[in-house]
mmCIF file of C-alpha atoms in Angstrom:
data_model
loop_
_atom_site.group_PDB
_atom_site.id
_atom_site.type_symbol
_atom_site.label_atom_id
_atom_site.label_comp_id
_atom_site.label_asym_id
_atom_site.label_seq_id
_atom_site.Cartn_x
_atom_site.Cartn_y
_atom_site.Cartn_z
ATOM 1 C CA MET A 1 70.154 106.636 90.605
ATOM 2 C CA ARG A 2 70.135 102.940 91.611
ATOM 3 C CA TYR A 3 72.829 100.626 93.217
ATOM 4 C CA ALA A 4 72.923 97.260 93.192
ATOM 5 C CA VAL A 5 74.647 94.512 94.513
ATOM 6 C CA VAL A 6 75.473 91.989 92.116
ATOM 7 C CA THR A 7 75.327 88.495 92.766
ATOM 8 C CA ARG A 8 74.685 86.496 89.350
ATOM 9 C CA MET A 9 76.244 87.741 85.718
ATOM 10 C CA THR A 10 73.658 88.546 83.191
ATOM 11 C CA LEU A 11 74.255 89.969 79.804
ATOM 12 C CA PRO A 12 73.222 93.505 80.446
ATOM 13 C CA ILE A 13 75.748 93.163 83.697
ATOM 14 C CA GLU A 14 78.625 91.872 81.314
ATOM 15 C CA VAL A 15 78.217 94.537 78.969
ATOM 16 C CA ALA A 16 78.031 97.106 81.588
ATOM 17 C CA VAL A 17 81.242 95.813 83.437
ATOM 18 C CA LEU A 18 83.301 95.619 80.176
ATOM 19 C CA ARG A 19 82.379 99.493 79.465
ATOM 20 C CA LEU A 20 83.262 100.525 83.347
ATOM 21 C CA GLY A 21 86.463 97.858 83.028
ATOM 22 C CA LYS A 22 87.569 99.899 79.814
ATOM 23 C CA PHE A 23 87.336 102.983 81.506
ATOM 24 C CA SER A 24 88.954 102.459 84.655
ATOM 25 C CA HIS A 25 91.727 100.538 82.856
ATOM 26 C CA ARG A 26 92.083 103.897 80.454
ATOM 27 C CA GLU A 27 92.797 106.206 83.598
ATOM 28 C CA SER A 28 94.437 103.836 85.449
ATOM 29 C CA ALA A 29 98.075 103.289 86.899
ATOM 30 C CA TYR A 30 98.104 100.060 85.012
ATOM 31 C CA SER A 31 96.746 101.503 81.392
ATOM 32 C CA HIS A 32 100.424 100.370 80.010
ATOM 33 C CA LEU A 33 99.175 96.771 80.687
ATOM 34 C CA GLY A 34 97.209 94.872 78.302
ATOM 35 C CA PHE A 35 93.230 94.881 78.306
ATOM 36 C CA ASN A 36 91.483 91.194 78.651
ATOM 37 C CA ALA A 37 87.826 91.534 78.457
ATOM 38 C CA THR A 38 87.531 87.803 78.998
ATOM 39 C CA LYS A 39 89.494 87.669 82.451
ATOM 40 C CA LEU A 40 87.800 91.221 83.466
ATOM 41 C CA LEU A 41 84.201 89.283 83.319
ATOM 42 C CA LYS A 42 85.878 85.784 85.033
ATOM 43 C CA GLU A 43 87.086 88.400 88.038
ATOM 44 C CA ALA A 44 83.536 90.086 88.161
ATOM 45 C CA LYS A 45 81.748 86.829 88.303
ATOM 46 C CA LEU A 46 84.105 85.707 91.070
ATOM 47 C CA PHE A 47 83.213 88.753 92.734
ATOM 48 C CA ALA A 48 79.607 88.435 92.188
ATOM 49 C CA THR A 49 79.526 84.731 93.561
ATOM 50 C CA THR A 50 82.351 84.485 96.342
ATOM 51 C CA ASP A 51 80.848 84.978 99.910
ATOM 52 C CA ASN A 52 83.887 87.299 100.783
ATOM 53 C CA ARG A 53 83.679 89.193 98.143
ATOM 54 C CA LEU A 54 81.253 92.245 97.120
ATOM 55 C CA PHE A 55 80.380 93.530 93.803
ATOM 56 C CA ILE A 56 78.282 96.836 93.537
ATOM 57 C CA LEU A 57 77.401 98.675 90.643
ATOM 58 C CA ALA A 58 75.628 102.002 90.051
ATOM 59 C CA TRP A 59 72.980 102.724 87.532
ATOM 60 C CA ASP A 60 71.302 106.010 85.618
ATOM 61 C CA GLY A 61 68.556 104.565 84.005
ATOM 62 C CA ASP A 62 69.809 101.692 81.897
ATOM 63 C CA LYS A 63 73.889 103.061 81.891
ATOM 64 C CA ALA A 64 76.388 101.567 84.656
ATOM 65 C CA VAL A 65 78.282 104.775 86.062
ATOM 66 C CA GLY A 66 80.111 103.354 88.897
ATOM 67 C CA VAL A 67 81.456 100.291 90.666
ATOM 68 C CA MET A 68 83.084 99.213 93.884
ATOM 69 C CA ALA A 69 84.546 95.768 94.149
ATOM 70 C CA ALA A 70 86.051 94.548 97.297
ATOM 71 C CA MET A 71 86.917 91.546 99.606
ATOM 72 C CA VAL A 72 87.621 90.548 103.008
ATOM 73 C CA ALA A 73 90.419 88.462 104.162
ATOM 74 C CA ASP A 74 92.938 88.112 106.826
ATOM 75 C CA TYR A 75 96.604 88.500 106.580
ATOM 76 C CA PHE A 76 99.500 85.959 107.069
ATOM 77 C CA PHE A 77 100.283 86.956 110.820
ATOM 78 C CA SER A 78 96.332 87.316 112.136
ATOM 79 C CA ASP A 79 93.356 86.107 112.017
ATOM 80 C CA ASP A 80 91.561 89.319 112.215
ATOM 81 C CA LEU A 81 89.515 90.245 108.848
ATOM 82 C CA VAL A 82 90.347 93.375 106.854
ATOM 83 C CA ALA A 83 88.073 94.735 104.339
ATOM 84 C CA ASN A 84 90.211 95.663 100.925
ATOM 85 C CA ASP A 85 88.690 97.439 97.740
ATOM 86 C CA TYR A 86 89.458 95.928 94.513
ATOM 87 C CA LEU A 87 88.204 98.500 92.181
ATOM 88 C CA TRP A 88 86.261 101.672 93.049
ATOM 89 C CA TYR A 89 85.727 103.580 89.590
ATOM 90 C CA VAL A 90 83.005 106.308 89.032
ATOM 91 C CA LEU A 91 82.683 107.825 85.334
ATOM 92 C CA PRO A 92 84.052 110.812 84.533
ATOM 93 C CA GLU A 93 80.949 113.078 84.232
ATOM 94 C CA TYR A 94 79.497 111.580 87.234
ATOM 95 C CA ARG A 95 82.162 112.470 89.610
ATOM 96 C CA GLY A 96 81.192 114.978 91.964
ATOM 97 C CA SER A 97 77.839 113.619 92.157
ATOM 98 C CA LYS A 98 76.964 111.009 94.887
ATOM 99 C CA VAL A 99 77.649 108.049 93.220
ATOM 100 C CA GLY A 100 81.272 107.492 94.507
ATOM 101 C CA TRP A 101 79.963 108.408 97.861
ATOM 102 C CA GLU A 102 77.399 105.783 97.977
ATOM 103 C CA LEU A 103 79.298 103.236 96.740
ATOM 104 C CA LEU A 104 82.079 103.965 99.578
ATOM 105 C CA THR A 105 79.138 104.073 102.181
ATOM 106 C CA MET A 106 77.632 100.707 100.862
ATOM 107 C CA TYR A 107 81.168 99.285 100.971
ATOM 108 C CA GLU A 108 81.716 100.390 104.827
ATOM 109 C CA ARG A 109 78.409 98.930 105.499
ATOM 110 C CA TRP A 110 79.622 95.908 104.106
ATOM 111 C CA SER A 111 83.007 95.800 105.746
ATOM 112 C CA ALA A 112 81.215 96.172 109.177
ATOM 113 C CA ASP A 113 78.634 93.211 108.481
ATOM 114 C CA GLN A 114 81.383 91.109 107.785
ATOM 115 C CA GLY A 115 82.987 91.840 111.388
ATOM 116 C CA THR A 116 86.066 93.447 110.121
ATOM 117 C CA VAL A 117 88.737 95.347 112.108
ATOM 118 C CA ASP A 118 89.712 97.565 109.153
ATOM 119 C CA THR A 119 88.109 99.088 106.033
ATOM 120 C CA ARG A 120 90.927 100.375 103.713
ATOM 121 C CA VAL A 121 90.478 101.930 100.512
ATOM 122 C CA GLY A 122 93.514 102.388 97.991
ATOM 123 C CA MET A 123 94.611 104.116 95.246
ATOM 124 C CA THR A 124 96.364 103.635 92.048
ATOM 125 C CA SER A 125 94.840 106.107 89.525
ATOM 126 C CA MET A 126 95.746 109.440 90.546
ATOM 127 C CA ILE A 127 92.257 110.685 89.230
ATOM 128 C CA ASN A 128 91.991 113.949 91.433
ATOM 129 C CA ALA A 129 94.306 112.608 94.083
ATOM 130 C CA ASP A 130 93.737 115.929 96.228
ATOM 131 C CA VAL A 131 89.856 115.392 95.897
ATOM 132 C CA PHE A 132 90.185 111.853 96.542
ATOM 133 C CA ASN A 133 92.392 112.443 99.775
ATOM 134 C CA GLY A 134 89.983 114.712 100.922
ATOM 135 C CA ILE A 135 86.917 112.537 101.087
ATOM 136 C CA MET A 136 89.047 110.010 102.606
ATOM 137 C CA GLU A 137 90.186 112.228 105.166
ATOM 138 C CA LYS A 138 86.277 113.611 105.355
ATOM 139 C CA ARG A 139 85.131 110.089 106.182
ATOM 140 C CA GLY A 140 87.850 108.932 108.808
ATOM 141 C CA TYR A 141 90.398 107.179 106.871
ATOM 142 C CA LYS A 142 94.241 107.824 107.960
ATOM 143 C CA CYS A 143 96.904 107.327 105.177
ATOM 144 C CA ILE A 144 99.122 104.355 105.578
ATOM 145 C CA GLY A 145 101.339 104.151 102.830
ATOM 146 C CA ALA A 146 101.920 104.465 99.256
ATOM 147 C CA ASN A 147 102.294 102.520 95.856
ATOM 148 C CA TYR A 148 105.510 102.884 93.751
ATOM 149 C CA ARG A 149 105.893 101.667 90.384
ATOM 150 C CA LYS A 150 109.156 101.041 88.053
ATOM 151 C CA ARG A 151 108.475 99.125 84.838
ATOM 152 C CA SER A 152 110.827 96.219 84.478
ATOM 153 C CA GLN A 153 112.052 97.261 81.369
ATOM 154 C CA GLU A 154 113.810 100.261 82.194
#
């Protein structure tokens, strides 16, 4: 397994981003929303090339099998920096391996290197929620809230 921080977009990376993006979209709480490949690539480029953002791909040979995208920012009420994940996704056949664990480790190191006060991770997919919660608690994270959705047209 190879892990690479992405700092520029190339054709193989774009192909990998589109593939992982489609898979993650299908499994997410956002699957009812339209998928825009052009926008996804634009966002990926932003994460790869902006100083306060992180973009990591996990590779098994030439196949991208996991992704972590995150950013550091302050909140409107504080100058303290906080890291928030934007996307943490591992292909189903690689879950239970160390791919997700290593992506999280790299994110935590990067967050610390940015001088953050908090490192935060959210979940909006409900993929193996009990496993996810167990991993987060084992790593020292505390649950601080929840996300709810109501479709606007209901």
